[in-house]
Coordinates of C-alpha atoms in Angstrom, one line a residue:
Q6 CA 151.1 168.4 54.6
T7 CA 152.0 171.3 56.9
V8 CA 152.6 175.0 56.6
L9 CA 154.2 176.9 59.5
W10 CA 153.5 180.6 60.1
Y11 CA 153.2 183.1 63.0
G12 CA 149.9 184.7 63.7
N13 CA 149.0 188.1 65.2
D14 CA 148.9 186.4 68.6
G15 CA 152.7 185.8 68.4
R16 CA 152.3 182.0 68.5
A17 CA 153.4 179.5 65.9
H18 CA 150.6 178.1 63.8
L19 CA 150.5 174.8 62.0
E20 CA 148.2 174.0 59.1
I21 CA 147.0 170.4 58.8
E22 CA 145.6 169.5 55.4
R23 CA 143.2 166.6 54.7
Y24 CA 143.0 164.6 51.4
D25 CA 140.8 161.8 50.1
I26 CA 143.2 159.1 48.8
T27 CA 140.6 156.4 48.0
G28 CA 140.8 157.2 44.2
K29 CA 143.6 157.2 41.7
L30 CA 144.6 160.7 42.7
P31 CA 144.5 162.5 46.0
V32 CA 141.6 165.0 46.4
Y33 CA 142.0 168.0 48.7
I34 CA 139.2 168.2 51.2
G35 CA 140.2 171.0 53.6
K36 CA 142.5 172.2 56.3
T37 CA 142.7 173.5 59.9
S38 CA 145.2 175.5 61.9
V39 CA 146.6 174.6 65.3
H40 CA 149.3 176.0 67.5
G41 CA 152.9 174.9 67.6
W42 CA 155.5 173.0 65.6
M43 CA 154.7 169.4 64.8
C44 CA 156.6 166.3 66.2
S45 CA 155.9 164.4 62.9
S46 CA 157.5 161.1 64.0
A47 CA 155.1 160.9 67.0
I48 CA 151.8 161.5 65.2
S49 CA 149.3 158.6 65.7
E50 CA 145.7 157.7 65.0
Y51 CA 143.5 155.7 67.3
N52 CA 139.8 155.1 67.5
G53 CA 139.2 157.8 64.7
Y54 CA 141.2 160.5 66.5
L55 CA 144.5 162.1 65.2
R56 CA 146.9 162.9 68.0
I57 CA 149.6 165.5 67.2
P58 CA 152.4 166.2 69.7
T59 CA 153.7 169.8 69.3
Y60 CA 156.2 172.2 70.8
E61 CA 156.5 176.0 70.9
D62 CA 157.4 178.8 73.3
Y63 CA 154.4 177.7 75.5
G64 CA 156.1 174.3 76.1
A65 CA 155.3 170.8 74.7
G66 CA 151.7 170.2 73.7
L67 CA 149.3 167.7 72.5
I68 CA 146.4 168.4 70.0
I69 CA 143.6 165.9 69.3
L70 CA 141.6 166.2 66.1
D71 CA 138.7 164.2 64.7
K72 CA 138.4 162.9 61.2
E73 CA 137.0 166.2 60.0
L74 CA 140.0 168.0 61.5
N75 CA 137.9 169.6 64.3
V76 CA 140.0 170.3 67.4
I77 CA 138.6 167.9 70.1
G78 CA 141.2 168.4 72.9
E79 CA 144.3 170.5 73.6
L80 CA 147.0 170.4 76.3
Y81 CA 150.0 172.8 76.5
G82 CA 152.9 173.4 78.8
I83 CA 153.6 169.7 79.4
G84 CA 156.6 169.6 81.8
G85 CA 156.4 173.4 82.3
N86 CA 156.4 176.4 80.0
Q87 CA 160.2 176.5 79.6
Q88 CA 162.1 178.9 77.3
D89 CA 163.6 175.9 75.6
P90 CA 160.4 174.0 74.9
L91 CA 161.6 171.3 72.7
P92 CA 160.8 167.8 74.0
H93 CA 163.7 165.4 73.5
D94 CA 161.2 163.0 72.0
V95 CA 157.6 162.0 72.0
A96 CA 155.6 158.8 71.5
T97 CA 151.9 158.0 71.4
Y98 CA 150.4 154.6 71.8
K99 CA 146.7 153.8 72.3
N100 CA 145.6 155.9 75.3
I101 CA 149.0 157.1 76.4
A102 CA 151.4 159.8 75.2
V103 CA 154.9 160.2 76.6
F104 CA 157.0 163.3 76.4
G105 CA 160.7 163.6 77.3
R106 CA 161.5 167.0 78.7
D107 CA 165.1 167.7 79.9
S108 CA 165.8 164.6 82.0
T109 CA 162.2 163.7 82.9
W110 CA 159.5 161.6 81.2
W111 CA 155.9 162.8 81.4
T112 CA 153.0 160.5 80.7
V113 CA 149.7 161.9 79.4
D114 CA 146.3 160.1 79.6
I115 CA 144.5 160.6 76.3
S116 CA 141.7 158.0 76.9
D117 CA 139.3 161.0 76.9
P118 CA 140.2 162.9 73.7
A119 CA 138.4 166.0 74.9
S120 CA 140.4 166.1 78.2
P121 CA 144.0 165.0 77.9
K122 CA 145.8 165.2 81.3
V123 CA 149.3 164.6 82.7
T124 CA 149.1 161.6 85.0
G125 CA 152.7 160.9 86.0
S126 CA 156.4 161.4 85.5
A127 CA 159.7 159.5 85.9
D128 CA 163.1 161.1 86.7
G129 CA 165.7 160.3 84.1
K130 CA 168.5 161.2 86.5
G131 CA 170.3 163.7 84.3
N132 CA 170.2 161.6 81.1
N133 CA 169.9 163.4 77.7
Y134 CA 167.2 161.5 75.9
H135 CA 167.5 161.0 72.2
T136 CA 164.9 158.5 71.1
V137 CA 161.7 156.9 72.5
F138 CA 159.5 154.0 71.4
L139 CA 156.2 152.9 72.9
D140 CA 154.9 149.4 72.9
D141 CA 151.9 147.9 74.7
G142 CA 152.8 148.6 78.3
Y143 CA 156.5 149.4 77.8
L144 CA 158.5 152.5 77.1
L145 CA 161.9 152.0 75.4
T146 CA 164.4 154.8 75.3
S147 CA 167.8 155.6 73.9
V148 CA 169.9 157.9 76.1
F149 CA 173.2 159.6 75.7
Y150 CA 174.9 158.9 79.0
R151 CA 178.2 160.1 80.4
D152 CA 180.1 158.6 83.3
Y153 CA 183.3 160.5 84.1
A154 CA 184.4 158.0 86.7
S155 CA 184.5 155.1 84.1
D156 CA 185.5 157.4 81.2
Y157 CA 182.3 156.3 79.4
A158 CA 180.4 158.5 77.0
G159 CA 177.8 156.8 74.8
L160 CA 174.3 155.4 74.4
K161 CA 172.4 153.6 77.0
L162 CA 169.1 151.8 76.4
E163 CA 166.4 151.9 79.1
T164 CA 163.0 150.2 79.4
Y165 CA 160.1 151.2 81.6
D166 CA 156.9 149.4 82.5
I167 CA 154.2 152.0 81.9
S168 CA 151.2 149.7 82.2
D169 CA 150.3 151.7 85.3
E170 CA 150.5 155.4 84.2
M171 CA 150.7 156.5 87.8
N172 CA 153.6 154.3 88.7
I173 CA 156.3 154.1 86.0
K174 CA 158.9 151.4 86.8
K175 CA 162.3 150.9 85.1
T176 CA 162.7 147.3 84.0
G177 CA 166.1 147.3 82.4
E178 CA 169.1 149.3 81.1
M179 CA 172.2 148.5 79.0
L180 CA 175.3 150.4 78.0
L181 CA 176.4 150.1 74.4
E182 CA 180.0 150.6 73.2
N183 CA 182.0 153.6 74.4
E184 CA 181.7 156.6 72.0
S185 CA 178.5 155.2 70.6
R186 CA 176.1 157.7 69.1
Q187 CA 172.6 158.0 67.8
F188 CA 172.3 157.0 64.1
I189 CA 168.8 157.7 63.1
Y190 CA 167.4 161.2 62.2
M191 CA 163.7 160.6 62.6
L192 CA 161.9 157.7 64.3
S193 CA 158.5 156.0 64.2
P194 CA 157.7 153.4 66.8
G195 CA 155.9 151.1 64.4
L196 CA 159.0 150.7 62.2
Y197 CA 161.5 149.6 64.9
Q198 CA 159.9 146.9 66.9
E199 CA 158.4 143.5 66.0
T200 CA 154.8 142.7 67.1
T201 CA 154.7 142.1 70.9
S202 CA 153.8 138.5 71.8
E203 CA 150.5 138.5 73.7
T204 CA 151.6 135.4 75.6
S205 CA 155.1 136.3 76.6
G206 CA 154.7 140.0 77.0
S207 CA 158.1 140.6 75.3
G208 CA 159.1 142.3 72.1
T209 CA 162.1 142.9 69.8
L210 CA 163.8 146.2 69.2
V211 CA 166.0 146.8 66.2
M212 CA 168.6 149.6 66.9
P213 CA 171.2 151.0 64.6
Y214 CA 174.0 153.1 66.0
V215 CA 177.4 154.5 65.3
V216 CA 180.7 153.9 67.3
A217 CA 182.8 157.0 66.7
D218 CA 186.1 155.9 68.3
D219 CA 189.5 155.4 66.6
N220 CA 187.8 152.8 64.4
P221 CA 184.5 154.4 63.3
R222 CA 181.8 151.9 62.4
Y223 CA 178.1 151.3 62.0
V224 CA 176.4 148.7 64.1
L225 CA 172.9 147.1 63.9
A226 CA 171.8 145.4 67.1
M227 CA 168.6 143.5 68.2
F228 CA 167.3 143.5 71.7
S229 CA 164.5 141.7 73.4
Y230 CA 162.6 143.5 76.1
G231 CA 159.8 142.9 78.6
E232 CA 160.5 142.1 82.2
E233 CA 164.2 142.5 81.3
L234 CA 166.4 144.0 78.5
T235 CA 168.7 141.6 76.6
L236 CA 171.0 141.9 73.6
T237 CA 170.1 139.0 71.2
A238 CA 172.2 139.8 68.1
K239 CA 174.7 142.4 66.8
Q240 CA 176.5 142.9 63.5
E241 CA 178.7 145.6 62.1
L242 CA 177.5 147.1 58.8
V243 CA 179.7 147.3 55.8
H244 CA 180.1 150.8 54.5
T245 CA 182.1 152.6 51.8
S246 CA 184.0 155.0 54.0
A247 CA 184.4 155.5 57.7
S248 CA 186.7 158.6 57.6
E249 CA 183.8 160.9 58.6
I250 CA 180.6 159.5 60.0
K251 CA 177.6 161.9 59.9
T252 CA 174.3 160.7 61.3
S253 CA 171.9 163.6 61.0
K254 CA 169.9 162.5 57.9
W255 CA 169.6 158.7 58.2
Q256 CA 166.2 157.1 58.4
M257 CA 165.4 153.4 59.1
V258 CA 162.4 151.7 57.4
R259 CA 161.2 148.2 58.1
I260 CA 159.7 146.6 55.0
G261 CA 158.5 143.0 55.6
D262 CA 161.4 141.2 57.2
G263 CA 164.0 143.6 55.9
I264 CA 165.6 146.7 57.4
H265 CA 166.4 149.5 55.0
L266 CA 168.7 152.4 56.0
V267 CA 168.1 155.4 53.9
N268 CA 170.3 158.6 53.6
L269 CA 167.9 161.6 53.3
A270 CA 170.8 164.0 52.6
M271 CA 170.8 163.7 48.9
G272 CA 173.5 165.6 47.0
T273 CA 175.9 165.8 50.0
K274 CA 179.1 164.0 50.9
E275 CA 177.6 162.1 53.7
T276 CA 178.8 158.5 54.2
D277 CA 176.9 155.8 52.3
I278 CA 176.1 152.3 53.4

């Protein structure tokens, strides 16, 4: 649970509260205050440490806490202390954090929780990043891409090999339909990809998106990734109305073998599936 407030230092503060949930009811234990707004979809825990990506006027940041909510490590200004500090998206996986700032990806080594440090970057060549997923050794991104020469404006998927943090390599890219748009409001890497095969080094990404052309429609697609990116299946989703597609409040949840698309905008006139 978080409470945001501004301190006397003029910086945004975020309160992180800790609860014991081993019993029938949650028991409040304590809280701590850190700087910045929280990128909630990118929070992760690894080896007993909580990694919290943040953003504020000092730029994108990363805060590492232990189980007692003591601040172990902090890193601010990732990608520069820009006036518009919001990272397009963030992901954390094991000992790596990845921040999208403007059209550049920045990788952060968090193997030493007390001393996180930027280790590399990759130029996105002017793309506007929407979504990022991390898997073991691979970065998967969803990009809004515009090509005036071919009159294309829509989503492009990209994959990068990040096994060597100092040498990020693009392994694949694919354009979706023209006028395709991001569908999901908030993302969590663990919900969207199947377990990576340790033998094949490949995985599966489930990606819902919207095609907002003269025939608006929802699409759910599956892609395999690894040494290359391949479309494996695609299906249009049946919905009640396509007169006006709004995408701001949809969340996707994987439960077992099923995909659930949930509209978080309760009480509105948003399109239902």
